Coordinates of C-alpha atoms in Angstrom, one line a residue:
M1 CA 123.4 188.6 -163.5
S2 CA 120.6 189.1 -161.1
D3 CA 120.8 192.0 -159.1
T4 CA 121.4 191.6 -155.2
A5 CA 120.8 193.7 -152.3
T6 CA 123.0 194.2 -148.7
R7 CA 122.5 195.1 -145.5
K8 CA 125.5 196.6 -143.3
V9 CA 124.6 195.2 -139.9
R10 CA 126.3 197.6 -137.2
N11 CA 127.6 196.4 -133.6
K12 CA 124.7 198.4 -131.2
K13 CA 126.6 199.3 -128.2
P14 CA 124.8 198.6 -124.8
R15 CA 122.2 200.9 -123.8
R16 CA 123.6 202.7 -120.9
L17 CA 121.6 202.6 -117.5
T18 CA 123.9 204.3 -114.9
W19 CA 121.4 206.6 -114.2
Q20 CA 118.8 204.3 -113.7
I21 CA 121.5 202.4 -111.1
W22 CA 122.1 205.0 -109.1
A23 CA 118.0 206.3 -109.4
I24 CA 117.3 203.0 -107.6
G25 CA 120.7 202.8 -105.1
G26 CA 119.2 206.6 -104.4
I27 CA 115.5 205.1 -103.3
V28 CA 116.7 202.1 -101.6
V29 CA 119.5 204.5 -99.4
L30 CA 116.1 206.8 -98.4
T31 CA 113.9 203.8 -97.9
A32 CA 116.4 202.4 -95.5
V33 CA 117.3 206.0 -93.4
I34 CA 113.4 206.5 -93.4
L35 CA 113.2 202.8 -92.1
A36 CA 115.8 203.3 -89.2
L37 CA 114.2 207.0 -88.3
I38 CA 110.8 205.3 -87.7
L39 CA 112.2 202.2 -86.0
F40 CA 115.5 203.4 -84.1
P41 CA 114.9 207.1 -83.6
E42 CA 116.1 206.4 -79.9
T43 CA 119.6 204.8 -81.0
L44 CA 120.1 207.2 -84.0
N45 CA 119.3 210.5 -81.9
L46 CA 119.7 212.7 -85.0
G47 CA 118.1 215.5 -82.8
R48 CA 121.1 215.8 -81.0
V49 CA 123.2 216.4 -84.4
V50 CA 120.6 218.8 -85.0
R51 CA 120.9 221.1 -81.8
S52 CA 124.6 220.8 -81.8
F53 CA 124.7 222.8 -84.7
R54 CA 121.4 225.1 -83.4
Y55 CA 123.4 225.6 -79.9
S56 CA 126.7 225.6 -81.3
G57 CA 127.7 229.0 -78.8
A58 CA 125.4 228.7 -76.0
K59 CA 128.5 226.8 -73.9
N60 CA 130.6 230.3 -74.4
Q61 CA 127.5 232.5 -74.3
A62 CA 126.9 234.3 -71.2
P63 CA 123.9 233.0 -68.9
I64 CA 120.5 234.6 -68.7
V65 CA 120.0 236.8 -65.9
F66 CA 116.9 237.5 -64.2
E67 CA 115.4 238.6 -60.7
A68 CA 116.3 235.9 -58.1
N69 CA 113.3 235.4 -55.6
S70 CA 112.8 232.4 -53.9
T71 CA 109.1 232.3 -54.9
N72 CA 110.1 232.1 -58.6
D73 CA 108.4 230.1 -61.1
Y74 CA 110.3 228.4 -63.9
A75 CA 108.8 226.5 -67.4
A76 CA 109.6 225.9 -70.9
Q77 CA 106.8 226.7 -73.3
R78 CA 108.0 224.4 -76.4
N79 CA 111.6 226.2 -77.1
L80 CA 111.0 228.8 -74.8
F81 CA 112.0 229.8 -71.7
L82 CA 110.1 231.4 -69.1
V83 CA 110.2 233.1 -65.7
G84 CA 107.4 234.2 -63.4
S85 CA 108.7 236.8 -60.4
E86 CA 106.4 238.8 -57.7
S87 CA 107.0 241.7 -60.5
A88 CA 106.8 240.5 -63.9
L89 CA 106.8 237.7 -66.4
F90 CA 110.1 237.2 -68.3
L91 CA 109.7 235.2 -71.7
Y92 CA 113.2 234.4 -73.6
D93 CA 113.9 233.1 -77.1
D94 CA 115.4 229.4 -78.0
K95 CA 119.0 231.2 -77.4
G96 CA 118.0 233.1 -74.4
G97 CA 117.4 236.5 -76.0
Q98 CA 114.3 238.4 -74.1
I99 CA 111.2 238.8 -76.2
S100 CA 108.7 240.1 -73.9
L101 CA 108.4 241.5 -70.2
A102 CA 104.8 241.4 -68.8
Q103 CA 104.8 243.7 -65.6
S104 CA 102.2 241.8 -62.8
A105 CA 102.0 242.3 -58.8
M106 CA 101.7 238.6 -58.0
P107 CA 102.9 236.9 -55.0
N108 CA 104.0 233.3 -55.3
P109 CA 103.5 233.2 -59.1
V110 CA 102.4 229.6 -60.5
L111 CA 103.4 229.3 -64.3
D112 CA 101.0 226.9 -67.0
V113 CA 101.3 226.1 -70.2
S114 CA 100.0 224.9 -73.4
D115 CA 101.5 224.9 -77.5
K116 CA 99.9 228.3 -77.6
L117 CA 99.2 229.9 -74.2
I118 CA 100.8 231.0 -71.3
V119 CA 99.0 231.3 -67.8
C120 CA 100.4 232.5 -64.8
H121 CA 98.6 233.0 -61.5
G122 CA 99.2 233.7 -57.9
V123 CA 98.6 231.2 -54.8
G124 CA 96.8 233.1 -52.1
N125 CA 95.7 236.4 -53.9
S126 CA 93.7 237.1 -57.2
G127 CA 95.4 237.9 -60.2
L128 CA 95.5 236.3 -63.3
L129 CA 97.7 236.6 -66.3
V130 CA 97.4 235.3 -69.9
L131 CA 99.9 235.4 -72.8
D132 CA 100.6 234.1 -76.4
R133 CA 103.9 232.9 -76.9
H134 CA 105.1 236.0 -78.3
G135 CA 104.3 237.7 -75.0
N136 CA 101.1 239.4 -76.1
T137 CA 99.0 239.9 -73.0
L138 CA 95.4 238.0 -74.0
L139 CA 93.7 238.5 -70.5
S140 CA 94.4 240.5 -67.2
Q141 CA 92.1 240.5 -64.7
T142 CA 91.6 240.5 -61.0
V143 CA 89.2 237.4 -60.0
T144 CA 86.3 237.1 -57.7
G145 CA 87.5 236.1 -54.7
T146 CA 91.2 233.9 -53.6
L147 CA 92.7 231.7 -56.2
L148 CA 93.5 228.0 -55.0
D149 CA 94.0 226.1 -57.9
L150 CA 94.5 226.5 -61.6
D151 CA 94.6 224.0 -64.4
L152 CA 95.4 224.8 -68.2
S153 CA 94.1 221.9 -70.9
P154 CA 96.5 221.2 -74.1
D155 CA 94.0 223.1 -76.2
D156 CA 93.8 226.4 -74.0
C157 CA 90.5 226.0 -71.9
I158 CA 91.1 226.8 -68.3
A159 CA 89.4 226.3 -64.9
Y160 CA 90.3 227.7 -61.6
V161 CA 89.3 227.4 -57.6
T162 CA 88.4 230.3 -55.9
A163 CA 87.7 230.9 -52.1
E164 CA 84.6 232.9 -52.4
K165 CA 82.2 234.9 -50.0
G166 CA 79.2 233.1 -49.2
Y167 CA 80.6 229.8 -50.7
K168 CA 83.4 227.7 -49.4
S169 CA 84.6 227.3 -52.6
V170 CA 83.7 227.9 -56.8
A171 CA 85.3 226.5 -60.0
T172 CA 84.8 228.6 -63.0
V173 CA 85.6 227.2 -66.3
M174 CA 87.0 229.4 -69.4
D175 CA 86.7 228.2 -72.6
R176 CA 90.1 228.0 -75.5
D177 CA 88.5 232.0 -76.4
R178 CA 88.9 232.9 -72.4
Q179 CA 84.8 233.1 -72.1
E180 CA 83.4 232.0 -68.7
I181 CA 81.1 229.0 -69.5
Y182 CA 80.6 227.2 -66.5
K183 CA 80.6 227.5 -62.6
W184 CA 80.4 225.2 -59.8
Y185 CA 79.5 226.6 -56.8
S186 CA 80.5 224.3 -52.9
S187 CA 78.5 225.5 -49.9
S188 CA 79.8 222.2 -47.7
Q189 CA 83.2 221.6 -48.7
Y190 CA 86.4 222.9 -49.5
L191 CA 87.9 222.8 -53.3
N192 CA 91.8 222.9 -53.5
L193 CA 92.4 221.3 -56.8
C194 CA 90.9 221.3 -60.4
A195 CA 91.5 219.8 -63.4
I196 CA 89.8 220.7 -67.5
S197 CA 89.8 218.4 -69.9
K198 CA 90.4 219.3 -73.8
K199 CA 87.5 221.4 -75.2
A200 CA 86.0 222.3 -71.9
E201 CA 84.1 219.0 -71.9
Y202 CA 84.6 217.8 -68.2
L203 CA 85.6 219.4 -65.2
A204 CA 86.9 217.6 -62.3
V205 CA 87.6 218.6 -58.5
A206 CA 89.4 217.8 -54.9
Q207 CA 87.3 218.3 -52.1
L208 CA 88.3 218.5 -48.7
G209 CA 86.1 216.8 -45.8
V210 CA 85.9 215.3 -42.7
T211 CA 83.6 211.6 -42.4
D212 CA 83.0 210.9 -38.9
G213 CA 85.9 212.3 -37.6
V214 CA 88.6 210.9 -39.8
F215 CA 89.9 213.3 -42.9
R216 CA 88.4 211.8 -46.4
T217 CA 89.5 213.5 -49.9
N218 CA 86.3 213.0 -52.6
V219 CA 86.8 213.6 -56.3
T220 CA 83.6 214.8 -58.1
L221 CA 83.8 214.7 -62.1
L222 CA 81.2 216.8 -63.9
R223 CA 80.3 217.8 -67.6
T224 CA 80.1 221.2 -68.5
D225 CA 76.7 220.8 -70.2
R226 CA 75.1 219.9 -66.9
E227 CA 75.0 220.4 -63.2
D228 CA 75.1 217.2 -61.5
P229 CA 77.6 215.3 -61.3
I230 CA 78.7 212.1 -63.7
A231 CA 80.6 211.0 -60.0
S232 CA 81.9 211.3 -57.0
L233 CA 84.8 209.4 -55.8
E234 CA 86.4 208.5 -52.3
L235 CA 90.2 208.3 -52.7
G236 CA 90.6 207.6 -48.8
N237 CA 92.3 209.5 -46.5
Q238 CA 95.4 210.4 -48.2
V239 CA 96.3 214.1 -49.7
L240 CA 96.0 214.8 -53.0
W241 CA 99.2 216.4 -54.8
D242 CA 97.8 217.5 -58.0
L243 CA 95.0 216.6 -60.5
F244 CA 94.8 216.6 -64.0
F245 CA 93.9 214.9 -67.3
L246 CA 95.8 212.7 -69.3
G247 CA 94.2 212.3 -72.7
D248 CA 90.8 211.6 -71.6
R249 CA 91.4 209.7 -68.5
L250 CA 91.6 211.8 -65.2
C251 CA 94.7 211.5 -63.3
A252 CA 94.6 211.9 -59.4
V253 CA 97.9 212.0 -58.0
G254 CA 98.0 210.9 -54.1
Q255 CA 100.5 210.5 -51.4
D256 CA 99.3 207.0 -51.7
E257 CA 98.5 206.1 -55.1
I258 CA 98.0 207.5 -58.7
T259 CA 93.8 207.0 -59.9
F260 CA 93.4 206.8 -63.4
I261 CA 89.3 207.5 -63.8
N262 CA 87.3 206.7 -66.8
P263 CA 85.0 209.8 -68.2
D264 CA 82.1 207.7 -67.1
G265 CA 83.5 208.2 -63.6
S266 CA 84.6 204.8 -63.2
V267 CA 88.2 204.1 -62.0
E268 CA 90.1 202.4 -65.2
N269 CA 93.5 201.5 -62.9
R270 CA 95.3 202.1 -59.7
F271 CA 99.2 202.7 -59.2
P272 CA 99.9 202.4 -55.6
L273 CA 103.0 203.4 -54.0
S274 CA 103.0 200.4 -51.0
G275 CA 105.4 202.5 -48.8
L276 CA 107.0 204.4 -51.1
Y277 CA 107.6 207.8 -51.2
L278 CA 106.9 210.3 -54.2
D279 CA 109.6 212.7 -54.4
D280 CA 108.5 214.3 -57.8
F281 CA 106.4 213.9 -60.6
A282 CA 105.8 215.4 -64.1
R283 CA 103.1 215.0 -66.7
G284 CA 103.7 214.9 -70.4
D285 CA 100.9 214.7 -72.8
D286 CA 99.6 211.0 -72.6
F287 CA 102.1 209.7 -69.9
L288 CA 103.1 210.1 -66.4
V289 CA 106.6 210.3 -65.1
L290 CA 107.5 209.5 -61.1
A291 CA 110.5 209.7 -58.9
V292 CA 109.6 207.1 -56.1
N293 CA 111.8 206.8 -53.3
Q294 CA 112.0 203.7 -50.5
N295 CA 113.0 206.1 -48.4
K296 CA 111.5 209.8 -46.8
A297 CA 115.3 210.8 -47.9
G298 CA 117.9 209.1 -49.5
S299 CA 119.2 208.0 -52.8
K300 CA 116.8 204.8 -53.5
V301 CA 115.2 206.0 -56.1
D302 CA 113.5 204.8 -59.1
L303 CA 112.0 206.6 -61.8
V304 CA 108.8 205.4 -63.5
V305 CA 106.7 206.2 -66.3
L306 CA 103.0 205.2 -66.8
T307 CA 100.8 205.5 -69.4
K308 CA 97.4 207.6 -69.7
T309 CA 96.0 204.1 -68.5
G310 CA 98.1 203.5 -65.4
E311 CA 99.8 200.8 -66.8
E312 CA 103.6 200.7 -65.9
K313 CA 105.7 201.4 -69.4
S314 CA 109.2 202.0 -68.2
R315 CA 111.2 202.0 -65.1
E316 CA 115.1 202.8 -64.1
Y317 CA 117.0 203.1 -60.8
L318 CA 118.6 206.4 -60.1
G319 CA 120.2 205.7 -57.1
A320 CA 120.5 209.4 -56.1
Q321 CA 118.1 211.7 -54.9
V322 CA 116.2 213.8 -57.7
R323 CA 116.0 218.0 -57.3
S324 CA 114.3 218.4 -60.4
L325 CA 112.0 216.3 -62.7
S326 CA 110.4 218.1 -66.1
V327 CA 108.9 217.0 -69.2
C328 CA 108.3 218.7 -72.9
G329 CA 107.4 216.8 -75.6
K330 CA 108.9 213.7 -75.8
Y331 CA 111.9 214.4 -73.7
I332 CA 112.2 214.2 -69.6
A333 CA 114.8 216.1 -67.9
V334 CA 116.3 214.4 -64.6
L335 CA 119.0 216.7 -61.9
T336 CA 120.4 214.9 -59.1
D337 CA 123.2 216.1 -57.3
G338 CA 126.2 216.4 -59.5
N339 CA 124.2 215.2 -62.5
V340 CA 121.2 215.8 -65.2
T341 CA 120.4 213.6 -67.7
V342 CA 118.0 213.6 -70.5
Y343 CA 115.9 210.5 -71.2
S344 CA 113.0 209.4 -74.0
K345 CA 109.7 208.6 -72.5
R346 CA 111.1 204.9 -72.8
L347 CA 113.6 206.2 -70.4
K348 CA 116.5 205.6 -72.9
P349 CA 119.4 208.4 -72.0
Y350 CA 120.0 210.8 -74.6
Y351 CA 122.5 213.0 -73.2
S352 CA 123.8 213.5 -69.6
S353 CA 126.4 216.0 -67.7
T354 CA 128.2 215.8 -64.7
E355 CA 128.5 220.4 -65.1
V356 CA 125.3 221.1 -63.3
G357 CA 126.8 223.9 -61.0
S358 CA 124.8 225.4 -58.4
A359 CA 121.5 224.8 -60.6
N360 CA 118.6 223.2 -58.6
R361 CA 116.0 223.1 -61.5
A362 CA 116.4 221.2 -64.9
L363 CA 114.0 222.4 -67.7
V364 CA 113.9 220.4 -71.1
R365 CA 112.2 221.9 -74.2
E366 CA 110.5 220.9 -77.3
D367 CA 113.8 220.2 -78.8
G368 CA 115.8 218.6 -76.5
S369 CA 117.8 221.4 -75.1
L370 CA 118.4 221.8 -71.5
L371 CA 118.2 224.7 -69.4
L372 CA 120.1 224.7 -66.2
V373 CA 118.5 227.2 -63.9
S374 CA 120.0 228.8 -60.6
S375 CA 119.0 231.4 -58.3
G376 CA 119.2 234.3 -60.6
E377 CA 120.2 232.8 -63.6
A378 CA 120.1 230.1 -66.1
E379 CA 122.2 228.2 -68.7
I380 CA 121.4 226.6 -71.7
L381 CA 123.0 223.4 -72.8
A382 CA 122.6 221.8 -76.2
S383 CA 122.2 217.9 -74.9

């Protein structure tokens, strides 16, 4: 008999793939969520969910109370609320708690903000106050002459125009460390507006003058590393409301048209108002929002968003007179009689409410929350 060997064969159980399936499913879901956030941020509006938790008690919270004065100016810096009064500059945190008070005797205060700085100056006087966002005073000085206008760049450079003895006007530029680096003297024409670019590379000034008995507005563009102007542009006999840089483009907001100017001094685009009336405007980092009215007064108002190159991006008919218009980050807030609405840059509404009380200003903050400001108080809305 021969020897034989036998092998016992066992039935193998199939390997469990449960954890792999869950992992793959999780990756698919996460990818879908990320794509949805990228492709449909306005539709999802997840920011509102975050705000609803962050400001859950805001509705029952007492309003922020401050000194009531018709000359007060208000601003939102990121999620802070700022009040500039004749006696002091007040800073409030996102929940409305006061975090700083800077004493300053400054009639007709005007506030300018960047991500890091708060600048307060008084129109028609000589006071200049610069704070960081924690309320620490970085600069407090009395400038030579009378302040006529001031501009703050997104990266904290400052330009201002003064009326000084011996000249019609003088434009001064400070770098981000608040050191004077450039001055431009005008002995023949008055300067009423100024604008400063990032890195204080370019300075622009608006000049008022009369040519052959006709009122004219000119804009002069300069580099701060040379004396001679790059260009001087005549913008007709319209009044300029403001002058500022949108990215690397200079924007001149006039009563007849909005002019967009390249760094070399050439005109890139014009947005004519064509008989419409500019009720209000507000600038973002790289866009401009206009409230244009078909009449001097009334409710036939369109909200228009322009790119930094002057192209019309979005338009929305409001059908109501605008009382206040503000921009912060990607949000736009519009206050009309009896309504406040928060929009995206594409004018897609995020939030709307008819509970505006006696508010005459609506300030939107970086996170999309709202401040409804009335005489002597402000209410926080999660929106």
